Amino acid sequence: MTGDRTSVPSGRRPLRLAVLGCGSVGSAVVRLLHQQADDLTARVGTPIELVGVAVRRLDLRRDVDVPAHLLTTDAVGLVSSGDIDLVIEVIGGIEPARTLILTALENGASVVTANKALLAEDGSTLFAAAEKAGRDLYYEASVAGAIPILRPLRESLAGDKVRRVLGIVNGTTNFILDRMDTLGAGFTEALEEAQELGYAEADPTADVEGFDAAAKAAILASLAFHTRVTAGDVYREGISEVTASDVASAREMGSVVKLLAICELKEGPDGPAVSARVHPAMISRSHPLASVREAYNAVFVESDAAGQLMFYGPGAGGAPTASAVLGDLVTVARNRRDDVRGVGESAYAKCKALSMGESETRYHVAIDVDDRAGVLAQVALAFADHNVSIQTVRQEGRGDEAKLVVVSHRALDSDLSATVESIRKMEAVHDVSSIMRVEGEPE
Ligand SMILES: NC(=O)c1ccc[n+]([C@@H]2O[C@H](COP(=O)([O-])OP(=O)(O)OC[C@H]3O[C@@H](n4cnc5c(N)ncnc54)[C@H](OP(=O)(O)O)[C@@H]3O)[C@@H](O)[C@H]2O)c1
């Protein structure tokens, strides 16, 4: 390393950096910049000079020492000063983050951001602005925290054809579902534990209702399939309706319930189309994603030539996320030094986005029925009437009542939900006690 450091050309102008936001991620970024200053200088080939940190409240106690003269509440003034080379945006949300990023690009700075919500809602505006300005826009930290997944999709797999991406991309929901699976806890009890341990926010809606995972699914699908996919294209269902009995049913089948971000490429009569969706699903315990416990994240990628790949690690937290931010910083700084731009948006494929009804999945359905002859045949007929083929049926007698557990083959989601609707109306059916999609099997 010493050799590297001594090879830094003397007299080269420092890279001038502004950081927007100094919360969980921003304070870890500032700390790492300080701790790793020498190595970063050696890796980039020029010192990195932090020239400003924008925050909302100047007097707040922070996890990191930021010299008072660097702190400012004037983020717009900071990014429009015209002498900033690189802006790291870790404020989050849509505004003012979007305006600040656009202003930074217009003023000649490259941008590194961790902002999944903004990229999923309006990434195209940001990419177009970066293209126009001839600057870089990098965002590795926006999906799955520390896990390198966007660069592999964008660069390492650029010569392959990705068919499917399955992600556990929200640590809060994975923690809750893991507790439900291992302790038999109900959703509310597991959520309370997650809140006590700091894995869930006081208002957990964005996590438990799947909004956070849907934004990440949009980013993953866009990169995997070279198509613009926005959060609005992603079907979303959270985990608040998952019951202890769903989790127990999965266990009986040798499966586990996970909240999955699923991105699939489908070849159709009108060309390739993309299905992007987030919902709870059963996956077999033999699938690599089933071993992802507690608040960890993982992304499982299936492609024609590489086959199956899994990327695993901490999906959130200040330091892990800052690791991804600083990785982007080094790349952007090197590009700047070499006067080149990194890879911009690749959206040439322009695949159609499929609705949930047009997507294919499998269902696991548990039905409480009269325990008498002919009921199983009636239920089986409802599946056949809706073009859904059954893979397995299990029946357990319980006196006057029986429980049927049916697992289908892959079928259109609209046909599967129509099947369940018609089963609900049958006289012999007391209750459809659990419906869960089944994912992770080869097509
Ligand atoms: N936390 C994670 O584990 C994680 C993981 C991956 C990605 N991310 C993403 O990283 C980003 C930041 O998340 P975070 O958890 O670090 O958020 P955070 O802890 O809430 O920090 C947000 C920071 O932005 C500042 N801020 C808010 N509004 C501002 C404004 N109008 N002008 C200037 N500064 C403003 C806040 O200032 P004050 O401190 O003065 O209030 C605070 O320092 C988000 O996009 C998030 O989705 C976070």
XYZ file of C-alpha atoms and ligand atoms in Angstrom:
491
model
C 0.000 0.000 0.000
C 2.858 2.361 0.766
C 4.036 1.973 -2.789
C 0.582 2.950 -4.014
C 0.532 6.022 -1.866
C 3.887 7.280 -2.975
C 2.759 6.916 -6.577
C 0.088 9.636 -6.136
C 1.141 12.432 -8.433
C 1.994 15.523 -6.431
C 0.267 18.749 -7.252
C -2.878 17.113 -8.648
C -5.999 19.111 -7.736
C -8.012 17.444 -4.928
C -11.411 16.006 -5.773
C -13.938 18.340 -4.185
C -16.770 16.460 -2.521
C -20.118 17.560 -1.048
C -22.242 15.210 1.080
C -25.972 15.865 1.292
C -27.368 14.363 4.511
C -25.544 13.255 7.640
C -27.897 10.691 9.155
C -27.278 6.925 9.418
C -25.584 6.629 6.031
C -24.140 10.152 5.688
C -22.366 10.062 9.046
C -20.830 6.656 8.208
C -19.695 8.025 4.836
C -18.005 11.004 6.516
C -16.363 8.712 9.096
C -15.004 6.327 6.437
C -13.753 9.233 4.321
C -11.722 10.330 7.296
C -10.557 6.844 8.384
C -9.613 5.722 4.875
C -8.292 9.044 3.598
C -4.826 7.752 2.702
C -6.056 4.607 0.965
C -8.748 6.512 -0.911
C -6.153 9.030 -2.094
C -3.958 6.192 -3.327
C -6.842 4.415 -5.040
C -8.226 7.516 -6.700
C -4.896 9.135 -7.476
C -5.816 12.442 -5.882
C -6.816 13.554 -2.374
C -10.537 13.854 -1.624
C -11.469 17.143 -0.045
C -14.782 17.301 1.809
C -16.014 20.841 1.187
C -19.502 20.738 2.691
C -22.105 18.598 4.452
C -25.733 19.649 4.064
C -28.162 18.840 6.875
C -31.549 20.011 8.096
C -30.562 20.824 11.702
C -27.176 22.409 12.415
C -27.285 21.897 16.176
C -28.077 18.159 16.165
C -25.535 15.861 17.874
C -24.044 13.576 15.226
C -22.335 10.177 15.321
C -19.324 11.707 13.641
C -17.323 14.887 14.176
C -17.980 17.234 11.295
C -16.066 20.546 11.504
C -18.690 23.248 12.123
C -17.572 25.302 9.112
C -18.450 22.391 6.772
C -22.048 22.003 7.968
C -24.707 23.942 6.119
C -28.472 24.000 5.744
C -28.069 25.565 2.296
C -27.889 22.383 0.213
C -28.889 24.202 -2.988
C -26.109 26.764 -2.505
C -23.608 23.955 -1.898
C -24.437 21.972 -5.051
C -24.716 25.044 -7.278
C -21.399 26.568 -6.247
C -19.889 25.277 -9.502
C -16.632 23.988 -8.037
C -17.845 20.617 -6.720
C -16.626 17.498 -8.535
C -18.764 14.932 -6.773
C -21.978 15.032 -4.739
C -23.081 12.177 -2.484
C -26.839 12.368 -1.900
C -27.954 10.531 1.251
C -30.963 12.621 2.269
C -33.536 10.211 0.828
C -37.107 10.758 -0.447
C -38.196 12.526 -3.623
C -37.768 16.229 -2.848
C -35.521 18.066 -2.294
C -33.238 15.141 -3.296
C -34.299 15.213 -6.986
C -33.788 18.975 -7.370
C -30.451 18.779 -5.590
C -29.186 15.939 -7.810
C -30.330 17.719 -10.982
C -28.735 20.975 -9.829
C -25.483 19.180 -9.003
C -25.356 17.595 -12.474
C -26.188 20.887 -14.195
C -23.308 22.444 -12.291
C -20.806 19.865 -13.495
C -20.694 17.444 -10.569
C -21.083 13.667 -10.791
C -23.512 12.106 -8.315
C -23.528 9.042 -6.075
C -26.834 8.317 -4.375
C -28.420 5.654 -2.159
C -31.938 6.907 -2.933
C -34.019 3.916 -4.122
C -37.335 5.778 -3.806
C -36.250 8.530 -6.192
C -34.550 6.195 -8.691
C -37.608 3.943 -8.829
C -39.992 6.856 -9.253
C -38.096 9.109 -11.608
C -34.777 7.512 -12.520
C -35.207 8.428 -16.194
C -35.072 12.174 -15.417
C -31.868 11.675 -13.461
C -30.231 9.478 -16.122
C -31.157 11.963 -18.863
C -29.670 14.832 -16.842
C -26.447 12.879 -16.233
C -26.215 12.062 -19.945
C -26.789 15.696 -20.925
C -24.211 16.915 -18.436
C -21.692 14.216 -19.434
C -21.394 13.212 -15.791
C -21.729 9.961 -13.815
C -24.702 8.852 -11.752
C -23.977 5.806 -9.568
C -26.341 4.181 -7.068
C -25.025 0.806 -5.856
C -26.195 1.481 -2.271
C -29.832 1.930 -3.321
C -30.460 -1.843 -3.455
C -29.416 -4.320 -0.767
C -27.017 -1.996 1.113
C -23.486 -3.360 1.106
C -24.142 -6.184 -1.374
C -22.563 -5.560 -4.769
C -25.497 -6.360 -7.076
C -26.083 -3.396 -9.382
C -22.535 -3.358 -10.773
C -22.648 -7.148 -11.446
C -25.959 -6.705 -13.294
C -24.824 -3.617 -15.163
C -21.277 -4.691 -16.003
C -20.311 -8.291 -15.134
C -23.472 -9.794 -16.661
C -23.706 -7.354 -19.575
C -22.717 -10.132 -22.000
C -25.250 -12.640 -20.684
C -29.058 -12.860 -20.767
C -30.603 -12.559 -17.331
C -33.916 -14.435 -17.071
C -34.905 -14.026 -13.454
C -33.892 -12.113 -10.341
C -35.293 -13.147 -6.956
C -34.389 -10.892 -4.078
C -34.782 -10.732 -0.338
C -34.142 -7.008 -0.346
C -35.814 -5.824 2.851
C -34.172 -6.760 6.133
C -37.106 -5.734 8.348
C -39.574 -8.098 6.695
C -37.020 -10.901 6.518
C -36.399 -10.543 10.248
C -40.140 -10.662 10.998
C -40.794 -13.697 8.766
C -37.726 -15.465 10.173
C -39.068 -14.977 13.718
C -42.494 -16.252 12.646
C -40.820 -19.328 11.146
C -38.365 -20.152 13.921
C -40.411 -19.185 17.009
C -43.949 -19.675 15.690
C -44.578 -15.987 16.501
C -47.524 -14.065 15.036
C -46.920 -11.074 12.767
C -47.644 -8.428 15.439
C -45.407 -10.056 18.048
C -42.539 -10.418 15.547
C -42.952 -6.803 14.389
C -42.779 -5.566 17.995
C -39.557 -7.490 18.529
C -38.121 -6.034 15.298
C -39.014 -2.526 16.551
C -37.413 -3.163 19.962
C -34.198 -4.328 18.297
C -34.104 -1.369 15.893
C -34.799 -3.472 12.777
C -38.158 -1.777 12.162
C -39.178 1.887 12.200
C -41.873 3.213 14.552
C -43.984 3.529 11.374
C -43.086 0.288 9.582
C -45.442 0.783 6.589
C -42.753 1.282 3.918
C -41.109 -1.991 4.899
C -43.983 -4.292 5.898
C -46.279 -3.236 3.049
C -43.517 -3.837 0.489
C -43.006 -0.245 -0.775
C -39.262 -0.340 -0.069
C -38.855 -3.729 -1.771
C -40.969 -2.580 -4.761
C -38.635 0.376 -5.381
C -35.676 -2.021 -5.321
C -37.483 -4.458 -7.647
C -37.945 -1.627 -10.163
C -34.209 -0.835 -10.069
C -33.209 -4.514 -10.364
C -35.633 -5.216 -13.235
C -34.476 -2.114 -15.140
C -30.836 -3.195 -14.974
C -31.422 -6.918 -15.499
C -33.641 -6.492 -18.558
C -32.313 -3.229 -20.064
C -35.756 -1.697 -19.808
C -37.191 1.202 -17.847
C -39.254 -0.212 -14.995
C -40.687 2.201 -12.430
C -42.167 1.570 -8.981
C -45.612 1.991 -10.586
C -44.964 -1.059 -12.815
C -44.273 -3.288 -9.812
C -47.119 -5.302 -8.255
C -46.867 -4.998 -4.476
C -48.225 -6.983 -1.548
C -46.707 -6.750 1.928
C -46.481 -9.247 4.787
C -49.034 -7.821 7.248
C -51.607 -10.452 6.191
C -49.212 -13.391 6.569
C -50.496 -15.543 9.429
C -48.833 -18.035 11.746
C -50.927 -20.677 9.961
C -49.476 -19.700 6.530
C -45.995 -20.067 7.980
C -46.904 -23.428 9.574
C -48.374 -24.620 6.242
C -45.126 -23.704 4.514
C -43.161 -25.586 7.152
C -45.282 -28.711 6.602
C -44.419 -28.508 2.898
C -40.683 -28.202 3.610
C -40.842 -24.519 2.645
C -40.415 -21.134 4.241
C -42.280 -17.849 3.664
C -40.160 -14.937 2.389
C -41.030 -11.502 1.022
C -39.573 -11.722 -2.468
C -38.829 -9.099 -5.083
C -39.311 -11.070 -8.299
C -38.202 -9.826 -11.712
C -38.762 -12.143 -14.684
C -38.278 -11.918 -18.413
C -41.064 -13.616 -20.380
C -40.939 -14.376 -24.075
C -44.409 -13.667 -25.466
C -46.032 -13.421 -28.897
C -45.367 -9.656 -28.902
C -41.728 -10.035 -27.877
C -40.132 -10.127 -24.450
C -42.027 -8.698 -21.479
C -41.081 -8.076 -17.871
C -42.907 -9.157 -14.738
C -41.802 -7.242 -11.635
C -43.567 -7.952 -8.379
C -43.178 -8.039 -4.615
C -45.204 -10.402 -2.485
C -44.821 -13.030 0.208
C -44.121 -16.450 -1.254
C -43.232 -19.944 -0.137
C -39.868 -21.210 -1.265
C -38.442 -24.650 -0.690
C -35.993 -24.952 2.204
C -33.536 -26.400 -0.296
C -33.454 -23.092 -2.244
C -30.404 -20.932 -1.358
C -32.688 -17.984 -0.477
C -34.324 -20.048 2.292
C -31.064 -19.906 4.242
C -31.142 -16.089 4.392
C -31.980 -15.476 8.040
C -32.714 -12.516 10.302
C -32.236 -9.088 8.692
C -29.837 -10.247 5.977
C -30.496 -9.657 2.272
C -29.704 -11.753 -0.783
C -30.279 -11.538 -4.506
C -30.478 -14.715 -6.597
C -29.860 -14.234 -10.311
C -30.557 -16.768 -13.061
C -29.001 -16.174 -16.471
C -28.535 -18.215 -19.631
C -24.775 -18.618 -19.576
C -23.736 -18.019 -15.957
C -26.546 -20.136 -14.519
C -27.458 -19.406 -10.909
C -25.648 -16.775 -8.849
C -26.354 -15.613 -5.316
C -25.254 -12.327 -3.758
C -25.595 -12.220 0.034
C -24.854 -9.825 2.883
C -26.041 -6.967 5.068
C -28.732 -5.027 3.227
C -28.802 -1.931 5.447
C -27.056 -0.076 8.245
C -24.856 2.997 8.170
C -21.422 1.407 7.653
C -22.480 -1.372 5.214
C -24.366 1.148 3.062
C -21.468 3.602 3.248
C -19.176 0.846 1.943
C -21.244 0.717 -1.268
C -21.356 4.531 -1.479
C -17.581 4.784 -1.189
C -17.100 2.066 -3.793
C -19.087 4.250 -6.187
C -17.105 7.296 -5.100
C -13.829 5.598 -6.052
C -15.206 4.533 -9.446
C -16.571 7.984 -10.232
C -13.384 9.676 -9.063
C -11.266 7.405 -11.260
C -13.544 8.095 -14.232
C -13.146 11.776 -13.609
C -9.380 11.472 -13.353
C -9.286 9.575 -16.647
C -11.810 11.920 -18.256
C -14.247 9.118 -19.061
C -17.870 8.420 -18.144
C -19.045 5.165 -16.621
C -21.911 3.116 -18.021
C -25.106 5.168 -18.291
C -28.667 3.911 -18.437
C -29.233 0.886 -20.704
C -32.927 0.803 -21.622
C -32.797 -0.212 -25.274
C -34.924 -3.369 -24.862
C -38.124 -1.448 -24.063
C -39.934 -4.579 -22.847
C -43.601 -4.298 -21.961
C -44.399 -4.481 -18.218
C -46.775 -7.344 -17.388
C -49.582 -6.857 -14.887
C -49.845 -9.290 -11.956
C -52.718 -11.095 -13.709
C -50.486 -11.694 -16.741
C -47.617 -12.999 -14.601
C -47.156 -16.707 -14.022
C -46.797 -18.192 -10.591
C -47.869 -21.202 -8.530
C -50.356 -21.274 -5.684
C -50.440 -23.186 -2.427
C -54.072 -23.221 -1.227
C -55.318 -24.693 2.063
C -59.082 -25.299 2.055
C -61.357 -26.486 4.909
C -64.131 -28.613 3.379
C -66.913 -31.068 4.282
C -65.354 -34.496 4.750
C -67.490 -36.334 2.239
C -67.162 -38.102 -1.099
C -66.992 -35.925 -4.207
C -65.670 -32.723 -2.605
C -62.090 -33.298 -3.718
C -63.329 -33.914 -7.273
C -65.326 -30.637 -7.208
C -62.292 -28.692 -6.055
C -60.071 -30.361 -8.674
C -62.629 -29.470 -11.357
C -62.525 -25.774 -10.351
C -58.764 -25.783 -11.010
C -59.211 -27.522 -14.371
C -62.050 -25.124 -15.386
C -59.616 -22.225 -14.996
C -56.745 -23.867 -16.908
C -54.748 -24.514 -13.762
C -53.067 -27.873 -13.473
C -52.582 -29.373 -10.005
C -49.161 -30.590 -8.927
C -50.031 -32.144 -5.539
C -53.075 -32.554 -3.279
C -52.958 -33.571 0.365
C -56.085 -34.388 2.331
C -56.385 -34.687 6.110
C -59.654 -35.887 7.668
C -60.734 -34.210 10.927
C -64.133 -35.712 11.761
C -66.840 -33.847 9.820
C -64.298 -31.558 8.229
C -61.277 -32.200 6.047
C -58.369 -29.996 5.071
C -57.256 -30.020 1.455
C -53.869 -28.617 0.597
C -53.460 -28.072 -3.138
C -50.281 -26.941 -4.875
C -50.650 -25.924 -8.509
C -48.264 -25.949 -11.417
C -47.323 -22.581 -12.913
C -50.317 -20.718 -14.314
C -51.466 -17.180 -14.974
C -52.034 -15.365 -11.682
C -55.455 -14.207 -12.954
C -56.492 -17.852 -13.543
C -55.221 -18.841 -10.110
C -57.128 -16.085 -8.341
C -60.291 -16.887 -10.346
C -59.918 -20.526 -9.236
C -59.757 -19.491 -5.586
C -62.800 -17.216 -6.018
C -64.879 -20.067 -7.422
C -63.717 -22.444 -4.661
C -64.746 -19.934 -1.999
C -68.321 -20.013 -3.350
C -68.718 -23.799 -3.076
C -71.222 -25.025 -0.551
C -68.874 -27.764 0.681
C -66.080 -25.235 1.342
C -66.008 -23.767 4.867
C -62.934 -21.607 4.507
C -59.923 -20.973 2.294
C -57.540 -20.744 5.246
C -54.299 -19.986 3.421
C -53.345 -18.828 -0.063
C -49.702 -18.314 -0.784
C -47.755 -18.103 -4.007
C -44.924 -20.596 -4.459
C -41.704 -19.377 -6.076
C -38.154 -20.411 -6.748
C -38.790 -23.566 -8.762
C -37.268 -23.942 -12.206
C -39.729 -22.956 -14.961
N -30.168 3.571 6.556
C -29.885 2.532 5.779
O -29.578 1.447 6.257
C -29.974 2.671 4.282
C -29.629 1.572 3.462
C -29.647 1.716 2.075
C -30.044 2.919 1.521
N -30.401 3.951 2.350
C -30.812 5.193 1.726
O -29.888 6.209 2.111
C -30.558 7.462 2.184
C -30.329 8.068 3.555
O -30.863 7.212 4.551
P -30.530 7.440 6.113
O -31.028 6.215 6.811
O -29.132 7.861 6.303
O -31.511 8.676 6.446
P -31.513 9.556 7.765
O -30.773 8.879 8.858
O -32.932 9.954 7.999
O -30.678 10.853 7.338
C -31.158 11.811 6.461
C -30.248 13.012 6.506
O -30.708 13.963 5.548
C -30.743 15.253 6.155
N -31.789 16.048 5.516
C -33.121 15.809 5.483
N -33.746 16.769 4.778
C -32.791 17.613 4.363
C -32.789 18.796 3.585
N -33.932 19.314 3.119
N -31.608 19.419 3.335
C -30.450 18.914 3.810
N -30.382 17.778 4.540
C -31.529 17.142 4.813
C -31.016 15.002 7.606
O -30.577 16.117 8.349
P -30.651 16.183 9.967
O -29.675 15.132 10.421
O -30.222 17.529 10.301
O -32.056 15.848 10.301
C -30.212 13.728 7.853
O -28.889 14.054 8.183
C -32.019 7.174 1.847
O -32.223 7.378 0.464
C -32.161 5.705 2.156
O -33.187 5.073 1.416
C -30.361 3.860 3.694
